[in-house]
Coordinates of C-alpha atoms in Angstrom, one line a residue:
M1 CA 0.0 0.0 0.0
T2 CA 1.6 3.3 -1.1
S3 CA 2.3 6.2 1.2
S4 CA -0.1 8.7 -0.6
L5 CA -3.0 6.2 -0.4
V6 CA -2.2 5.7 3.3
V7 CA -2.3 9.5 3.9
G8 CA -5.7 9.7 2.2
L9 CA -7.0 6.9 4.3
V10 CA -5.7 8.4 7.5
L11 CA -7.4 11.7 6.7
L12 CA -10.7 9.8 6.3
A13 CA -10.2 8.2 9.7
A14 CA -10.4 11.6 11.3
V15 CA -14.1 11.8 10.6
C16 CA -14.9 8.1 11.5
G17 CA -16.2 6.4 14.6
A18 CA -14.4 3.8 16.7
L19 CA -14.6 0.0 16.0
A20 CA -16.3 -2.2 18.6
V21 CA -15.6 -5.8 19.6
S22 CA -13.9 -7.9 16.9
H23 CA -15.6 -10.5 14.7
P24 CA -13.7 -13.2 12.7
D25 CA -14.7 -11.4 9.4
E26 CA -14.3 -7.9 10.7
V27 CA -12.4 -5.6 8.4
Q28 CA -9.5 -3.8 10.0
F29 CA -7.2 -2.1 7.5
P30 CA -3.7 -1.9 8.9
W31 CA -3.3 1.8 8.0
L32 CA -6.7 2.7 9.5
K33 CA -7.6 2.6 13.2
Q34 CA -11.2 3.7 12.7
L35 CA -13.9 3.3 10.1
P36 CA -17.3 5.1 9.8
S37 CA -19.0 1.9 11.1
R38 CA -18.2 -1.7 11.6
Q39 CA -17.4 -3.7 8.4
Y40 CA -17.1 -7.4 7.6
S41 CA -15.8 -9.2 4.6
G42 CA -15.6 -13.0 4.1
Y43 CA -17.4 -15.9 2.5
L44 CA -20.8 -17.5 2.7
V45 CA -20.0 -21.1 1.9
L46 CA -22.7 -23.1 0.1
D47 CA -22.1 -26.8 0.5
N48 CA -23.0 -29.1 -2.3
E49 CA -22.7 -32.7 -3.2
N50 CA -19.0 -32.3 -3.7
S51 CA -17.8 -30.9 -0.3
L52 CA -14.3 -30.4 -1.7
S53 CA -15.6 -27.8 -4.1
P54 CA -18.3 -25.7 -2.3
K55 CA -19.5 -22.4 -3.8
K56 CA -17.9 -19.6 -1.9
I57 CA -19.9 -16.4 -2.2
H58 CA -18.0 -13.3 -1.2
Y59 CA -19.8 -10.6 0.8
W60 CA -18.8 -7.2 2.3
F61 CA -21.2 -6.1 5.0
I62 CA -21.2 -2.5 6.3
E63 CA -23.2 -1.6 9.4
S64 CA -25.3 1.6 9.5
Q65 CA -23.5 4.7 10.7
D66 CA -26.7 5.7 12.5
N67 CA -28.5 2.9 14.4
P68 CA -27.3 -0.5 13.2
R69 CA -29.4 -2.5 15.6
N70 CA -32.7 -0.9 14.4
D71 CA -31.9 0.3 10.9
P72 CA -32.9 -1.9 8.0
V73 CA -30.6 -4.5 6.4
V74 CA -30.3 -3.9 2.7
L75 CA -28.9 -6.3 0.2
W76 CA -27.3 -4.7 -2.9
L77 CA -26.7 -6.5 -6.2
N78 CA -25.0 -5.2 -9.3
G79 CA -26.0 -6.7 -12.6
G80 CA -24.2 -7.6 -15.8
P81 CA -24.8 -10.5 -15.6
G82 CA -21.3 -11.0 -14.3
C83 CA -20.5 -7.6 -12.7
S84 CA -19.4 -7.3 -9.1
S85 CA -21.5 -5.7 -6.4
L86 CA -18.2 -4.2 -5.0
L87 CA -18.6 -1.6 -7.8
G88 CA -21.8 -0.6 -6.0
C89 CA -19.8 -0.3 -2.8
L90 CA -16.7 1.5 -4.0
E91 CA -18.2 3.7 -6.8
E92 CA -21.9 4.2 -5.8
L93 CA -23.4 3.9 -2.4
G94 CA -20.7 2.7 -0.1
P95 CA -19.1 4.9 2.7
F96 CA -16.0 5.7 0.7
H97 CA -14.9 5.9 -3.0
I98 CA -11.5 5.0 -4.4
N99 CA -10.1 7.0 -7.3
C100 CA -6.9 6.3 -9.2
Q101 CA -5.6 8.5 -12.0
S102 CA -3.3 5.7 -13.4
N103 CA -2.3 2.1 -12.9
N104 CA 0.1 3.3 -10.2
T105 CA -1.3 3.3 -6.7
T106 CA 0.6 6.4 -5.9
Q107 CA -2.0 8.3 -7.9
C108 CA -4.9 6.9 -5.8
T109 CA -7.1 8.9 -3.4
F110 CA -9.6 7.6 -0.8
E111 CA -12.7 9.8 -0.4
E112 CA -15.5 9.8 2.1
N113 CA -19.0 9.4 0.5
I114 CA -21.2 11.7 2.5
Y115 CA -24.2 10.4 0.6
S116 CA -23.6 6.7 1.4
W117 CA -26.7 4.6 2.0
T118 CA -24.9 3.2 5.0
R119 CA -25.7 6.4 6.8
R120 CA -29.2 5.0 7.2
A121 CA -29.0 1.3 6.6
N122 CA -26.9 -1.8 7.1
V123 CA -25.8 -2.8 3.6
I124 CA -24.7 -6.2 2.3
F125 CA -22.7 -6.1 -1.0
M126 CA -22.8 -9.7 -2.3
E127 CA -20.8 -10.8 -5.3
A128 CA -23.1 -13.1 -7.2
P129 CA -23.4 -15.4 -8.9
V130 CA -20.3 -17.6 -8.2
G131 CA -17.5 -16.7 -10.7
V132 CA -18.0 -12.9 -10.1
G133 CA -15.4 -10.8 -8.3
F134 CA -14.0 -12.8 -5.4
S135 CA -16.7 -15.4 -5.4
Y136 CA -15.4 -18.7 -6.6
I137 CA -15.3 -22.5 -6.4
P138 CA -11.9 -24.0 -5.5
Q139 CA -10.1 -25.4 -8.5
H140 CA -12.7 -24.2 -10.9
K141 CA -12.0 -22.2 -14.1
L142 CA -15.4 -22.4 -15.9
Y143 CA -18.5 -21.0 -14.3
E144 CA -22.0 -21.6 -15.7
N145 CA -25.0 -20.0 -14.1
D146 CA -28.5 -19.0 -15.0
D147 CA -31.3 -16.9 -13.6
D148 CA -32.8 -19.7 -11.5
S149 CA -29.6 -21.1 -10.1
T150 CA -28.4 -17.6 -9.2
A151 CA -31.6 -16.9 -7.3
V152 CA -31.3 -20.2 -5.4
D153 CA -27.6 -19.5 -4.5
N154 CA -28.4 -16.0 -3.4
Y155 CA -31.2 -17.2 -1.2
H156 CA -29.0 -19.8 0.5
A157 CA -26.2 -17.3 0.9
L158 CA -28.6 -15.0 2.7
L159 CA -29.6 -17.8 5.0
K160 CA -25.9 -18.3 5.8
F161 CA -25.5 -14.6 6.4
F162 CA -28.3 -14.5 9.0
E163 CA -26.9 -17.6 10.6
E164 CA -23.6 -15.7 11.0
F165 CA -25.2 -12.4 12.0
K166 CA -28.2 -13.5 14.1
E167 CA -28.5 -10.1 15.8
F168 CA -29.8 -8.7 12.5
R169 CA -32.6 -11.2 12.0
K170 CA -35.2 -8.9 13.5
N171 CA -34.3 -5.9 11.3
R172 CA -36.4 -5.0 8.4
F173 CA -34.9 -6.5 5.2
L174 CA -35.0 -5.0 1.7
V175 CA -33.4 -6.3 -1.6
T176 CA -32.0 -3.7 -3.9
G177 CA -29.9 -3.6 -7.1
E178 CA -29.5 -2.2 -10.5
S179 CA -29.3 -3.3 -14.2
Y180 CA -29.6 -7.1 -14.5
A181 CA -30.6 -7.0 -10.9
G182 CA -34.0 -6.3 -12.4
V183 CA -34.0 -10.1 -12.8
Y184 CA -31.8 -11.0 -9.8
V185 CA -34.0 -9.1 -7.3
P186 CA -37.5 -10.3 -8.0
T187 CA -36.5 -13.9 -8.5
L188 CA -34.6 -13.8 -5.1
V189 CA -37.5 -12.1 -3.3
K190 CA -39.9 -14.7 -4.6
L191 CA -37.7 -17.5 -3.1
I192 CA -37.4 -15.6 0.2
H193 CA -41.3 -15.3 0.4
E194 CA -41.6 -19.0 -0.4
G195 CA -39.0 -19.9 2.2
N196 CA -40.7 -17.7 4.8
S197 CA -44.0 -19.6 4.1
R198 CA -42.4 -23.0 4.7
E199 CA -40.4 -22.4 7.9
T200 CA -39.9 -20.1 10.8
H201 CA -36.3 -20.7 12.0
N202 CA -35.0 -19.3 8.7
F203 CA -37.5 -16.5 8.5
I204 CA -36.2 -13.3 6.8
N205 CA -38.0 -10.1 7.8
L206 CA -38.7 -9.1 4.2
E207 CA -40.4 -5.8 3.6
G208 CA -39.8 -4.8 0.0
L209 CA -37.5 -4.3 -3.0
A210 CA -36.0 -1.5 -5.1
V211 CA -34.5 -1.8 -8.5
G212 CA -32.6 0.9 -10.4
N213 CA -32.4 1.0 -14.2
G214 CA -33.4 -2.7 -14.3
V215 CA -34.0 -5.0 -17.2
T216 CA -37.4 -6.6 -16.7
S217 CA -38.6 -7.5 -20.2
W218 CA -36.2 -8.1 -23.1
N219 CA -38.9 -7.2 -25.7
T220 CA -39.8 -3.9 -24.0
N221 CA -36.2 -3.0 -23.3
F222 CA -35.3 -3.5 -27.0
N223 CA -38.4 -1.6 -28.4
S224 CA -38.2 1.3 -25.9
A225 CA -34.5 1.8 -26.6
V226 CA -35.3 2.6 -30.3
F227 CA -37.9 5.2 -29.2
F228 CA -35.5 6.6 -26.6
A229 CA -32.6 6.8 -29.1
Y230 CA -34.6 8.5 -31.9
Y231 CA -36.1 11.2 -29.6
H232 CA -32.6 11.9 -28.2
G233 CA -31.3 12.5 -31.7
L234 CA -29.2 9.3 -32.0
F235 CA -30.2 8.4 -35.5
S236 CA -31.8 10.2 -38.5
L237 CA -35.4 11.1 -39.3
T238 CA -35.0 9.1 -42.5
L239 CA -34.2 5.9 -40.6
W240 CA -37.0 6.6 -38.1
D241 CA -39.5 7.0 -41.0
N242 CA -38.4 3.7 -42.4
L243 CA -38.8 2.0 -39.0
V244 CA -42.3 3.4 -38.6
E245 CA -43.3 2.3 -42.0
F246 CA -42.0 -1.3 -41.8
C247 CA -42.0 -2.0 -38.1
C248 CA -45.0 0.0 -36.8
Q249 CA -47.7 -0.5 -39.4
G250 CA -47.2 3.1 -40.4
K251 CA -48.0 4.5 -36.9
A252 CA -45.4 5.0 -34.2
S253 CA -46.6 3.8 -30.7
R254 CA -45.5 1.3 -28.1
R255 CA -48.4 -1.0 -29.1
T256 CA -47.9 -1.0 -32.9
C257 CA -44.1 -1.0 -33.1
D258 CA -42.1 -4.3 -33.0
F259 CA -38.5 -3.7 -33.7
R260 CA -37.3 -7.0 -32.3
E261 CA -39.5 -9.9 -33.4
N262 CA -41.0 -8.5 -36.5
P263 CA -40.9 -11.0 -39.5
N264 CA -40.8 -8.2 -42.1
Q265 CA -37.3 -8.3 -43.6
L266 CA -37.2 -4.6 -44.3
C267 CA -38.1 -4.0 -40.6
Q268 CA -35.2 -6.3 -39.6
K269 CA -32.9 -4.4 -41.9
Y270 CA -33.7 -1.0 -40.5
S271 CA -33.9 -2.2 -37.0
L272 CA -30.3 -3.5 -37.3
Q273 CA -29.2 -0.2 -38.7
A274 CA -30.7 1.6 -35.7
Q275 CA -28.9 -0.7 -33.3
Q276 CA -25.6 -0.2 -35.2
S277 CA -26.2 3.6 -35.1
I278 CA -26.8 3.5 -31.4
Y279 CA -24.2 1.0 -30.1
E280 CA -21.4 1.6 -32.5
S281 CA -21.5 5.4 -32.4
G282 CA -19.1 5.8 -29.5
I283 CA -21.7 7.3 -27.2
N284 CA -21.7 6.5 -23.5
I285 CA -24.7 4.1 -23.4
Y286 CA -24.8 4.4 -19.6
G287 CA -25.3 8.1 -19.7
I288 CA -25.8 9.6 -23.1
Y289 CA -24.6 13.1 -22.0
K290 CA -21.5 11.8 -20.2
K291 CA -18.1 11.5 -21.9
C292 CA -16.6 8.2 -22.8
E293 CA -13.7 7.4 -20.5
H294 CA -11.8 5.2 -23.0
D295 CA -11.6 4.3 -26.7
P296 CA -15.2 3.7 -27.7
T297 CA -14.1 1.2 -30.4
S298 CA -13.1 -1.1 -27.5
Y299 CA -16.7 -1.5 -26.3
L300 CA -17.8 -4.6 -24.6
R301 CA -20.2 -6.4 -26.9
M302 CA -23.4 -6.1 -24.9
E303 CA -25.2 -8.9 -26.7
S304 CA -27.5 -9.4 -23.8
M305 CA -29.0 -6.0 -24.3
I306 CA -29.8 -6.2 -28.0
T307 CA -30.3 -9.8 -28.7
R308 CA -33.3 -11.0 -30.7
E309 CA -33.1 -14.6 -29.4
K310 CA -35.5 -15.9 -26.8
P311 CA -34.4 -17.8 -23.7
P312 CA -33.0 -20.1 -22.7
Q313 CA -30.0 -18.3 -24.3
K314 CA -26.4 -18.2 -23.1
I315 CA -25.1 -14.7 -22.8
S316 CA -21.7 -13.3 -21.6
I317 CA -19.7 -10.2 -21.7
N318 CA -16.9 -10.4 -24.1
M319 CA -14.0 -8.4 -22.6
D320 CA -11.7 -6.6 -24.9
S321 CA -8.1 -7.1 -23.8
S322 CA -7.3 -3.4 -23.9
T323 CA -10.0 -2.5 -21.4
E324 CA -10.5 -5.8 -19.5
D325 CA -11.2 -4.0 -16.2
D326 CA -13.8 -1.7 -17.6
V327 CA -17.3 -1.7 -19.0
P328 CA -18.4 0.5 -22.0
C329 CA -17.1 4.0 -21.6
M330 CA -16.8 3.7 -17.8
S331 CA -13.4 3.4 -16.0
M332 CA -13.2 0.8 -13.2
H333 CA -9.4 1.3 -12.6
G334 CA -9.7 2.6 -9.1
P335 CA -11.6 -0.4 -7.6
T336 CA -9.5 -2.8 -9.7
I337 CA -6.2 -1.4 -8.4
F338 CA -7.5 -1.2 -4.8
L339 CA -9.1 -4.6 -4.6
N340 CA -6.1 -6.4 -6.1
D341 CA -3.6 -4.9 -3.7
P342 CA -2.3 -7.8 -1.5
V343 CA -2.7 -5.8 1.7
V344 CA -6.4 -5.0 0.8
R345 CA -7.1 -8.6 -0.1
K346 CA -5.7 -9.7 3.3
A347 CA -7.8 -7.2 5.1
L348 CA -10.9 -8.4 3.3
H349 CA -10.0 -12.0 4.2
I350 CA -9.6 -13.1 0.5
P351 CA -7.5 -16.3 0.3
E352 CA -4.6 -16.6 -2.1
E353 CA -6.5 -19.2 -4.1
A354 CA -9.3 -16.8 -4.9
P355 CA -9.2 -15.2 -8.3
R356 CA -7.9 -11.8 -9.3
W357 CA -10.8 -9.3 -8.9
N358 CA -12.3 -8.0 -12.1
A359 CA -15.2 -5.5 -12.4
C360 CA -17.1 -7.9 -14.7
S361 CA -16.5 -11.5 -15.4
G362 CA -16.9 -12.5 -19.0
F363 CA -16.4 -15.0 -21.8
P364 CA -15.0 -17.6 -22.0
N365 CA -14.7 -18.4 -18.2
F366 CA -18.0 -17.0 -17.1
Q367 CA -21.1 -18.1 -19.0
Y368 CA -24.7 -17.2 -18.1
T369 CA -28.0 -18.5 -19.4
R370 CA -31.1 -16.3 -19.1
N371 CA -34.3 -18.3 -18.3
Y372 CA -36.8 -15.5 -18.6
E373 CA -38.1 -13.4 -21.5
T374 CA -39.8 -11.2 -19.0
V375 CA -39.9 -11.2 -15.2
M376 CA -43.0 -9.0 -15.1
P377 CA -45.3 -11.8 -13.9
I378 CA -43.0 -12.2 -10.9
Y379 CA -43.3 -8.5 -10.0
A380 CA -47.1 -8.9 -10.3
E381 CA -47.0 -11.8 -7.9
L382 CA -44.9 -9.8 -5.4
L383 CA -47.3 -6.9 -5.5
K384 CA -50.1 -9.3 -4.6
M385 CA -48.0 -10.4 -1.6
N386 CA -48.0 -6.8 -0.4
Y387 CA -44.3 -6.1 -0.7
R388 CA -43.4 -2.5 -1.4
I389 CA -41.7 -2.0 -4.7
L390 CA -39.6 1.0 -5.9
I391 CA -38.6 1.1 -9.6
Y392 CA -36.3 4.0 -10.3
N393 CA -34.5 5.1 -13.4
G394 CA -31.8 7.6 -14.3
D395 CA -33.4 9.3 -17.3
T396 CA -30.3 9.5 -19.5
D397 CA -29.5 5.8 -19.5
L398 CA -29.8 4.0 -22.8
V399 CA -29.0 0.5 -21.6
C400 CA -32.1 0.1 -19.5
N401 CA -34.1 3.2 -20.2
F402 CA -36.9 4.8 -18.2
L403 CA -39.5 4.4 -21.0
G404 CA -39.3 0.6 -20.9
A405 CA -39.8 0.7 -17.1
Q406 CA -42.9 2.9 -17.5
W407 CA -44.3 0.7 -20.2
D408 CA -43.9 -2.5 -18.2
F409 CA -45.0 -1.3 -14.8
E410 CA -47.9 0.9 -16.0
G411 CA -49.1 -2.2 -17.8
L412 CA -49.7 -3.9 -14.4
N413 CA -52.8 -1.6 -14.1
R414 CA -52.3 -1.0 -10.3
T415 CA -54.6 1.6 -8.6
V416 CA -53.0 5.0 -8.8
K417 CA -52.3 6.7 -5.5
S418 CA -50.7 9.9 -6.8
E419 CA -50.4 11.1 -10.4
Y420 CA -47.1 11.9 -12.2
R421 CA -45.4 14.8 -10.4
S422 CA -41.9 16.2 -9.8
W423 CA -40.0 15.5 -6.6
K424 CA -37.3 17.8 -5.3
V425 CA -34.0 18.0 -3.4
D426 CA -32.7 21.3 -2.2
G427 CA -35.7 23.0 -3.8
Q428 CA -34.8 21.8 -7.2
V429 CA -36.5 19.2 -9.4
A430 CA -34.7 15.9 -8.8
G431 CA -37.0 13.8 -11.1
F432 CA -40.5 12.7 -11.5
V433 CA -42.6 10.1 -9.6
K434 CA -45.9 8.3 -9.9
E435 CA -47.3 6.1 -7.1
F436 CA -49.6 3.1 -7.2
N437 CA -50.7 0.8 -4.5
G438 CA -47.5 -0.9 -3.4
L439 CA -45.5 0.4 -6.4
T440 CA -43.6 3.6 -7.0
L441 CA -42.2 4.6 -10.5
L442 CA -39.5 7.3 -10.2
T443 CA -37.0 9.0 -12.4
V444 CA -33.8 10.8 -11.4
K445 CA -33.2 13.8 -13.6
G446 CA -29.9 13.9 -15.4
S447 CA -28.7 10.6 -14.1
G448 CA -27.5 7.7 -16.1
H449 CA -27.4 4.0 -15.4
M450 CA -25.7 4.1 -12.0
V451 CA -28.0 6.5 -10.1
P452 CA -26.1 6.5 -6.7
Q453 CA -22.9 7.3 -8.6
F454 CA -24.2 10.0 -11.0
R455 CA -26.7 11.7 -8.7
P456 CA -25.6 10.7 -5.1
K457 CA -27.6 13.3 -3.2
A458 CA -30.8 12.6 -5.0
A459 CA -30.2 8.9 -4.7
L460 CA -29.8 9.1 -0.9
S461 CA -32.9 11.3 -0.6
M462 CA -34.9 8.7 -2.7
F463 CA -33.5 5.8 -0.6
E464 CA -34.4 7.5 2.7
S465 CA -37.9 8.2 1.5
F466 CA -38.3 4.5 0.4
I467 CA -37.0 3.0 3.7
D468 CA -39.0 5.5 5.8
N469 CA -42.1 5.0 3.5
V470 CA -42.7 8.7 3.1
D471 CA -43.5 10.9 0.1
Y472 CA -40.5 11.5 -2.2
G473 CA -39.0 14.9 -2.0
T474 CA -41.5 16.4 0.4
N475 CA -39.1 16.4 3.4
D476 CA -36.1 18.4 2.0
H477 CA -33.7 17.9 4.9
M478 CA -30.6 16.4 3.5
D479 CA -28.1 19.2 4.4
V480 CA -29.4 19.3 8.0
I481 CA -28.8 15.6 8.6
Y482 CA -25.6 15.1 6.5
P483 CA -23.4 18.2 6.4
S484 CA -20.4 18.0 4.1

């Protein structure tokens, strides 16, 4: 660990609270005597038929900086599929961010995140499925997962977590995540509900779920992206007119247009042109008004986002060798340098046999099969079970755009509690919100795919309103509670 990084960490310690009694998985960085709250990192071991090769799911658990014994426990899952939830910890909603200007750790700085969700909640960052990040199977090199196996493993990992941290069983529990967590979250919540119905000793005090910029229906995601792209000027009027004529029966609407499954060969031709215009333009697909952090020609091929094939279908992220630690247009160098430092690995209790940490695992060693064309029926089931659901979207994200979320969830025909309106932070519009019985649809103005990273203050305000079950943006108190 370099001297400049140590200095940055020591400065952070000045604003942090003292650690309490030790736990086997407790994180104690050798250069830091204090952290904002207690942290734990280790493995949730899932035994299988071959006890010599159990699945080892890595977690990083950070207690609330406010009232850990009474604040909710929140599980956070990043998507991909194949991307690590430690990205959520170190770049989005965790208590500190790591930034590196080069591959040399002397250029790294360690910064407190004053809008961390751990200010109000105990947060579990779980690297799932196995084969992602530090999660692994001993002596394994090829990892094959699917939607259902991931949900089962995540559920059993949670049971292991609450066996290890029994003192948190009584706390309210919420499942959250972004992107492909639009699939991970509802499939896991359904298993938790079913498990709670079967037994009492493994009861999880489940209250609700929140998904940011999530994929929920492949058809809707594909079709809405074409509308989003055209109305944001990403391809020409001529191409749009051809799409409307051959894909939309001459009338552009979400009900008449089918850009993905249309048998018309001219529709297929122009739809492919639209996809090429969008995804090969060099634009930052995670935030169309943000700059691209590296050579756009080295994009990951996000086949999972634009595929026409129906499940079951194997999908994986094909990593370009020049940017193997990044995702399209987004730099992940800071977390990569930090998490692969031997001192950090030791502090996080990562054994030597565990793999090198990568932001996203991809082809050929990580292969993933999607089982669902849409998970909207699962969301509908969960609403009938009276779980609270928040669906939020940064409104400049192209990968999982806000239009698709509106189309899918408005289509559930829930009773409207409050019509579409703005919500505010610091007296300024932070986005728009519409509320139904048990369901909230919310946008975050100016944010891309990773809302807690791109709009951290608005994200924390939204999160607080969700866990407190109060109106969004009506209690504008952020600076009073969390001064910078």
